[in-house]
Short mmCIF file of C-alpha atoms and ligand atoms in Angstrom, two decimals:
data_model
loop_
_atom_site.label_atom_id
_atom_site.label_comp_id
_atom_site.label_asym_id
_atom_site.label_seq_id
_atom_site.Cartn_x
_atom_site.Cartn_y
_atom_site.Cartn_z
CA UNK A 1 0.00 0.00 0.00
CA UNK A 2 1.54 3.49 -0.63
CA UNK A 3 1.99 5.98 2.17
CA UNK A 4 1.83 9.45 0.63
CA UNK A 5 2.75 10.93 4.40
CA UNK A 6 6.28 9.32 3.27
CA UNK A 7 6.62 11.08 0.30
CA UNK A 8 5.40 14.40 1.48
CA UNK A 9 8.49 14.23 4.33
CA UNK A 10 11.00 13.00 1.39
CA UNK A 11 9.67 16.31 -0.91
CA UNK A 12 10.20 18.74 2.32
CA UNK A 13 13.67 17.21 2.99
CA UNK A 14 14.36 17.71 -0.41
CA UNK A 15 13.45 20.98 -0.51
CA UNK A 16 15.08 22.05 2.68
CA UNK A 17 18.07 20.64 1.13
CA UNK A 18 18.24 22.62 -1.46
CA UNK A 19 17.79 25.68 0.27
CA UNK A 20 20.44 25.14 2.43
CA UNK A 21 18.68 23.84 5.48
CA UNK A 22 20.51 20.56 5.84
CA UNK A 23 20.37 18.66 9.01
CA UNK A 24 23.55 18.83 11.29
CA UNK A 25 25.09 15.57 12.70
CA UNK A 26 26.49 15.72 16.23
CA UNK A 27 28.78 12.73 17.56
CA UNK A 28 26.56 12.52 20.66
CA UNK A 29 29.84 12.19 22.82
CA UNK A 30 29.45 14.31 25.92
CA UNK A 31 33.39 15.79 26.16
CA UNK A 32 34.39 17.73 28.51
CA UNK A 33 35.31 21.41 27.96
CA UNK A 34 38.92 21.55 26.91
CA UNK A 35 41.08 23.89 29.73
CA UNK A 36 41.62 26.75 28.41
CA UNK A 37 45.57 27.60 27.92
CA UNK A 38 46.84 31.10 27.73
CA UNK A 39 49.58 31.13 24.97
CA UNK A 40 50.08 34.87 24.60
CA UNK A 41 53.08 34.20 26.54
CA UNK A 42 56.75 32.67 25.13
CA UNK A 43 55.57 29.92 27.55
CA UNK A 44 52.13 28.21 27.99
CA UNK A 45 50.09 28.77 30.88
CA UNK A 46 50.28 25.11 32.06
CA UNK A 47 53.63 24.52 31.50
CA UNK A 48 56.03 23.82 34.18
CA UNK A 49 59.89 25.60 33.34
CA UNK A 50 62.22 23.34 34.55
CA UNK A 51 64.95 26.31 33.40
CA UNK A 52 64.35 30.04 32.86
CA UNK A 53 67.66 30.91 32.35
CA UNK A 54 68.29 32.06 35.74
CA UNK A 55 69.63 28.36 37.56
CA UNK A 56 68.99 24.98 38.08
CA UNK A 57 66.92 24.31 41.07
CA UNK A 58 64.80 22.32 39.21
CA UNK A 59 67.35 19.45 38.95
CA UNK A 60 69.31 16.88 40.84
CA UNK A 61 73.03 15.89 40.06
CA UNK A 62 73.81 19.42 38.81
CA UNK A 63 77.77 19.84 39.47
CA UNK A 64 79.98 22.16 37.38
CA UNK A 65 77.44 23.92 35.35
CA UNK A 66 77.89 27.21 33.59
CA UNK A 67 74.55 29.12 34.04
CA UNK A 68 74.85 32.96 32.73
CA UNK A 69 73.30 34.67 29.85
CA UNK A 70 70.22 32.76 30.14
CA UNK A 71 71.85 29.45 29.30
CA UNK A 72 73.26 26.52 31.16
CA UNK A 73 75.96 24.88 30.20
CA UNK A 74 76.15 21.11 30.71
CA UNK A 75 78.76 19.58 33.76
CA UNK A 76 77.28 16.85 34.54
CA UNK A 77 74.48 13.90 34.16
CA UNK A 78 71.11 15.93 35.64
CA UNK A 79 67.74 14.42 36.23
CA UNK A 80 64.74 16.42 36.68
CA UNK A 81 63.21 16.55 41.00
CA UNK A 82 59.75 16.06 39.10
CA UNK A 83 59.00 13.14 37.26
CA UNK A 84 56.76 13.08 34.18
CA UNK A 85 54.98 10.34 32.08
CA UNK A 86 52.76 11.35 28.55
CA UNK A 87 53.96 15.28 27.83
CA UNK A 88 55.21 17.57 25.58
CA UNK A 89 58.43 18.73 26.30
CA UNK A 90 60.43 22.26 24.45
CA UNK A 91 63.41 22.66 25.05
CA UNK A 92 66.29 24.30 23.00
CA UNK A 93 70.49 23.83 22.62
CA UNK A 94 73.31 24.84 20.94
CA UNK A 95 76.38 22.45 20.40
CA UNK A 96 79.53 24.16 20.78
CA UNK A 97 80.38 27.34 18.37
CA UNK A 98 84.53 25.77 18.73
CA UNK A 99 84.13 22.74 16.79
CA UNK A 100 86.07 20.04 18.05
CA UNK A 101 86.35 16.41 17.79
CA UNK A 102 84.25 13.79 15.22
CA UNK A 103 81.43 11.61 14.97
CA UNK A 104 80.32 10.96 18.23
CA UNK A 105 82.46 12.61 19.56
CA UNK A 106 81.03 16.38 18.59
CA UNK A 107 78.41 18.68 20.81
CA UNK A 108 77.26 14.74 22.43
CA UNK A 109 74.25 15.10 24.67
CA UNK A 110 71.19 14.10 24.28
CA UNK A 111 67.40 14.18 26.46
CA UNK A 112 66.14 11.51 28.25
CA UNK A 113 62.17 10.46 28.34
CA UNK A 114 61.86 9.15 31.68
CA UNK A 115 65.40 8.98 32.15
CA UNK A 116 65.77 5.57 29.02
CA UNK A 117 64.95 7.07 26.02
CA UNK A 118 67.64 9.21 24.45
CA UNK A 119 66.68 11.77 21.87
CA UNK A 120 70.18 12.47 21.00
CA UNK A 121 71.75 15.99 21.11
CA UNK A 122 74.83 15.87 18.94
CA UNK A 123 76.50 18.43 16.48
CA UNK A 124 75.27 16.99 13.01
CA UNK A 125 75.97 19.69 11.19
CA UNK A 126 78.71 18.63 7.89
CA UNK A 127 79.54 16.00 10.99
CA UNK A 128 78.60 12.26 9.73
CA UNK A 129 78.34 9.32 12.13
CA UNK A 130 75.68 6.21 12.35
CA UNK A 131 72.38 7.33 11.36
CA UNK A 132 70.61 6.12 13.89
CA UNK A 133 73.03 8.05 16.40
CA UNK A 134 72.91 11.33 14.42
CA UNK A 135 71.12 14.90 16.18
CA UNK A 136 67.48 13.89 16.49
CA UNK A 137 67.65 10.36 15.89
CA UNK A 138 65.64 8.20 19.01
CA UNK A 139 69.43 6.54 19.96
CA UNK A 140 70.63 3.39 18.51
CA UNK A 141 66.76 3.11 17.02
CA UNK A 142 65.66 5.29 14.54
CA UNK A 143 67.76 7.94 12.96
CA UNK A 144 65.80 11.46 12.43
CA UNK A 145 63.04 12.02 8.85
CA UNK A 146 65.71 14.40 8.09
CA UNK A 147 69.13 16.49 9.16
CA UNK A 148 67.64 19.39 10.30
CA UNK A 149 70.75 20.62 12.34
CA UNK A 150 71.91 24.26 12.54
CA UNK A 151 75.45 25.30 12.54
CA UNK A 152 77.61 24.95 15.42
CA UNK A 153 76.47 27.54 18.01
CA UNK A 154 73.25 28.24 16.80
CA UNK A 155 70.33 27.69 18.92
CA UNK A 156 67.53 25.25 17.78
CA UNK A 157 64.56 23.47 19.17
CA UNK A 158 63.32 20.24 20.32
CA UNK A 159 59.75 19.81 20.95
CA UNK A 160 58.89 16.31 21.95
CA UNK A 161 55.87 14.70 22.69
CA UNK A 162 56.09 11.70 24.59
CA UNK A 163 53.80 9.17 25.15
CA UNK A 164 55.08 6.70 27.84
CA UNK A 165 54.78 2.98 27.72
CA UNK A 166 52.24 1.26 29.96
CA UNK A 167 53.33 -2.27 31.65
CA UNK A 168 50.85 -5.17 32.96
CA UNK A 169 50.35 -5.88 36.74
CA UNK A 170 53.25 -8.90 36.04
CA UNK A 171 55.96 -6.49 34.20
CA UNK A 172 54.72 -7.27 31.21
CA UNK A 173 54.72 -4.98 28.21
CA UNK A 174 51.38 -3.22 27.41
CA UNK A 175 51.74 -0.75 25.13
CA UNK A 176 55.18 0.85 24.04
CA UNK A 177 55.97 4.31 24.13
CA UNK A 178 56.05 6.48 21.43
CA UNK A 179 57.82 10.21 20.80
CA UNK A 180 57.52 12.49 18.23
CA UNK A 181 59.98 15.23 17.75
CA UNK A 182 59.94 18.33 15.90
CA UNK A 183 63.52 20.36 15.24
CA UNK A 184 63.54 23.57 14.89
CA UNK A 185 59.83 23.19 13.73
CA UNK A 186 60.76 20.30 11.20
CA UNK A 187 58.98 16.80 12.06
CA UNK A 188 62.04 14.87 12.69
CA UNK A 189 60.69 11.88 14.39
CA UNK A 190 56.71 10.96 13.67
CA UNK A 191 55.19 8.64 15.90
CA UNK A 192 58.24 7.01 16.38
CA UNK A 193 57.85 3.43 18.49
CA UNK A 194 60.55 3.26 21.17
CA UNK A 195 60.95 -0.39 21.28
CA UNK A 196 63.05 0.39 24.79
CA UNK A 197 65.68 2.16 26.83
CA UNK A 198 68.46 3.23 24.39
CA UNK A 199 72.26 2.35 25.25
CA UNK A 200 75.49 2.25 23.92
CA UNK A 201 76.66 -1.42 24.21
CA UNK A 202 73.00 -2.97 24.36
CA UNK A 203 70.02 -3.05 21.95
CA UNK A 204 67.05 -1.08 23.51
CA UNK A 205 64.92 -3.09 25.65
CA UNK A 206 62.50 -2.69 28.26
CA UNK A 207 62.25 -3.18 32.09
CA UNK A 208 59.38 -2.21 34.00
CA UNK A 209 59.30 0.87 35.15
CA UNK A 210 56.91 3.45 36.53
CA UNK A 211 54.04 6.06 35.35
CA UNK A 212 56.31 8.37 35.71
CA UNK A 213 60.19 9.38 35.56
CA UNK A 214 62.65 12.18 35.39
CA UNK A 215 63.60 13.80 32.20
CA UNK A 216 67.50 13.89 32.37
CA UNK A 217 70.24 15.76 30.43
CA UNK A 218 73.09 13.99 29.27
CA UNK A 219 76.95 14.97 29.79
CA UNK A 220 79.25 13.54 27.17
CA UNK A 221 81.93 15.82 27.99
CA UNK A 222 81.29 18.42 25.33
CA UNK A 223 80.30 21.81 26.65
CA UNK A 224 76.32 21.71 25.07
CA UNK A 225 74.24 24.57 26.34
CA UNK A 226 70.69 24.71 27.15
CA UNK A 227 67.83 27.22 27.90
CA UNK A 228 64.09 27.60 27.89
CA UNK A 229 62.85 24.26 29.45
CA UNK A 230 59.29 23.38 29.40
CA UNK A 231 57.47 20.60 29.77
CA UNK A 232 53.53 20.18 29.71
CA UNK A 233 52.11 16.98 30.87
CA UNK A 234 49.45 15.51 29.12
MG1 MG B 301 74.07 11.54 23.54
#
């Protein structure tokens, strides 16, 4: 049996359609609000600055540090007093303007996610060594999308986001952790799987660890400098 009533709602959708009056879909999902960030500032509002350019109260291990001119100057291995899991982390360096030394062996530092994963901090400017050990790669895992590096003594920018790994009541591994880095505003690393701590003598593997960990600084014996620290957790 036809239903004209059908056909008479199918003509007025049709119509409103063409005039425009199209129905909106909504995703139904309550959210909540997002906080609202002020970012008229250099810094965000919810970041914590772990420097400012004025000294290094925010770390532990700090020993023969240069801190003047709004930069500090690397002495030793430092670990941040607060520990952070998933964040976003800016943070900028120069290797040193004196070039010296090769390879490795040239403006070595590097920052640690949860004191294991190295994003390393190396002078790769017209300076070759192993790929995956090269200025932005995730160390001894994944070498950086490209060489973004400045010259020796320039400043440039990291900003990292880091999403930890999660482990299972029984140490297990639940999800990895993941970092993308951007270099001087140039996607270096993109969604980059850690597949675990990064060393030297050892592929990367993980251990069980907490929800959250320092971010540390390396010293490689190369006098890297540093300034303008943040990190926002997420
Ligand atoms: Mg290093």
């Amino acid at each position: 049996m036809r239903k004209p009533f059908h056909w008479i709602i199918a003509a007025v959708m049709l119509a409103c359609g063409a005039i425009g009056m199209t129905e909106e879909w909504k995703s139904g999902v309550n959210w909540a609000e997002p906080r609202v960030v002020d970012t008229s500032t250099p810094i965000p509002s919810d970041a914590k600055v772990l420097f400012n350019g004025q000294n290094m109260d925010a770390w532990d291990g700090v020993k023969d540090w240069v801190i003047q001119d709004g930069y500090a100057q690397v002495g030793s291995n430092v670990r941040s007093k607060e520990k952070f899991g998933d964040c976003q982390l800016h943070i900028e360096f120069a290797t040193p303007e004196k070039v010296e030394g090769d390879g490795q062996g040239r403006g070595n530092s590097g920052v640690y996610l949860m004191n294991r994963y190295e994003v390393q901090v190396l002078d790769s400017f017209e300076n070759k060594t192993y790929f995956d050990g090269q200025c932005a790669s995730l160390y001894k895992t994944r070498p950086p999308l490209v060489n973004a590096c400045r010259k020796p003594g320039q400043w440039q920018t990291y900003d990292i986001i880091f999403k930890a790994p999660r482990f299972r009541a029984d140490g297990s591994l639940k999800s990895p952790a993941y970092v993308t880095v951007l270099q001087n505003g140039v996607v270096v690393q993109d969604h980059t799987e850690i597949l675990g701590g990064t060393y030297y003598e050892n592929p990367p593997s993980y251990e069980p660890h907490d929800g959250k960990d320092s971010i540390s600084l390396q010293y490689h014996g190369n006098p890297v400098r540093y300034r303008n620290i943040w990190v926002r957790e997420l």
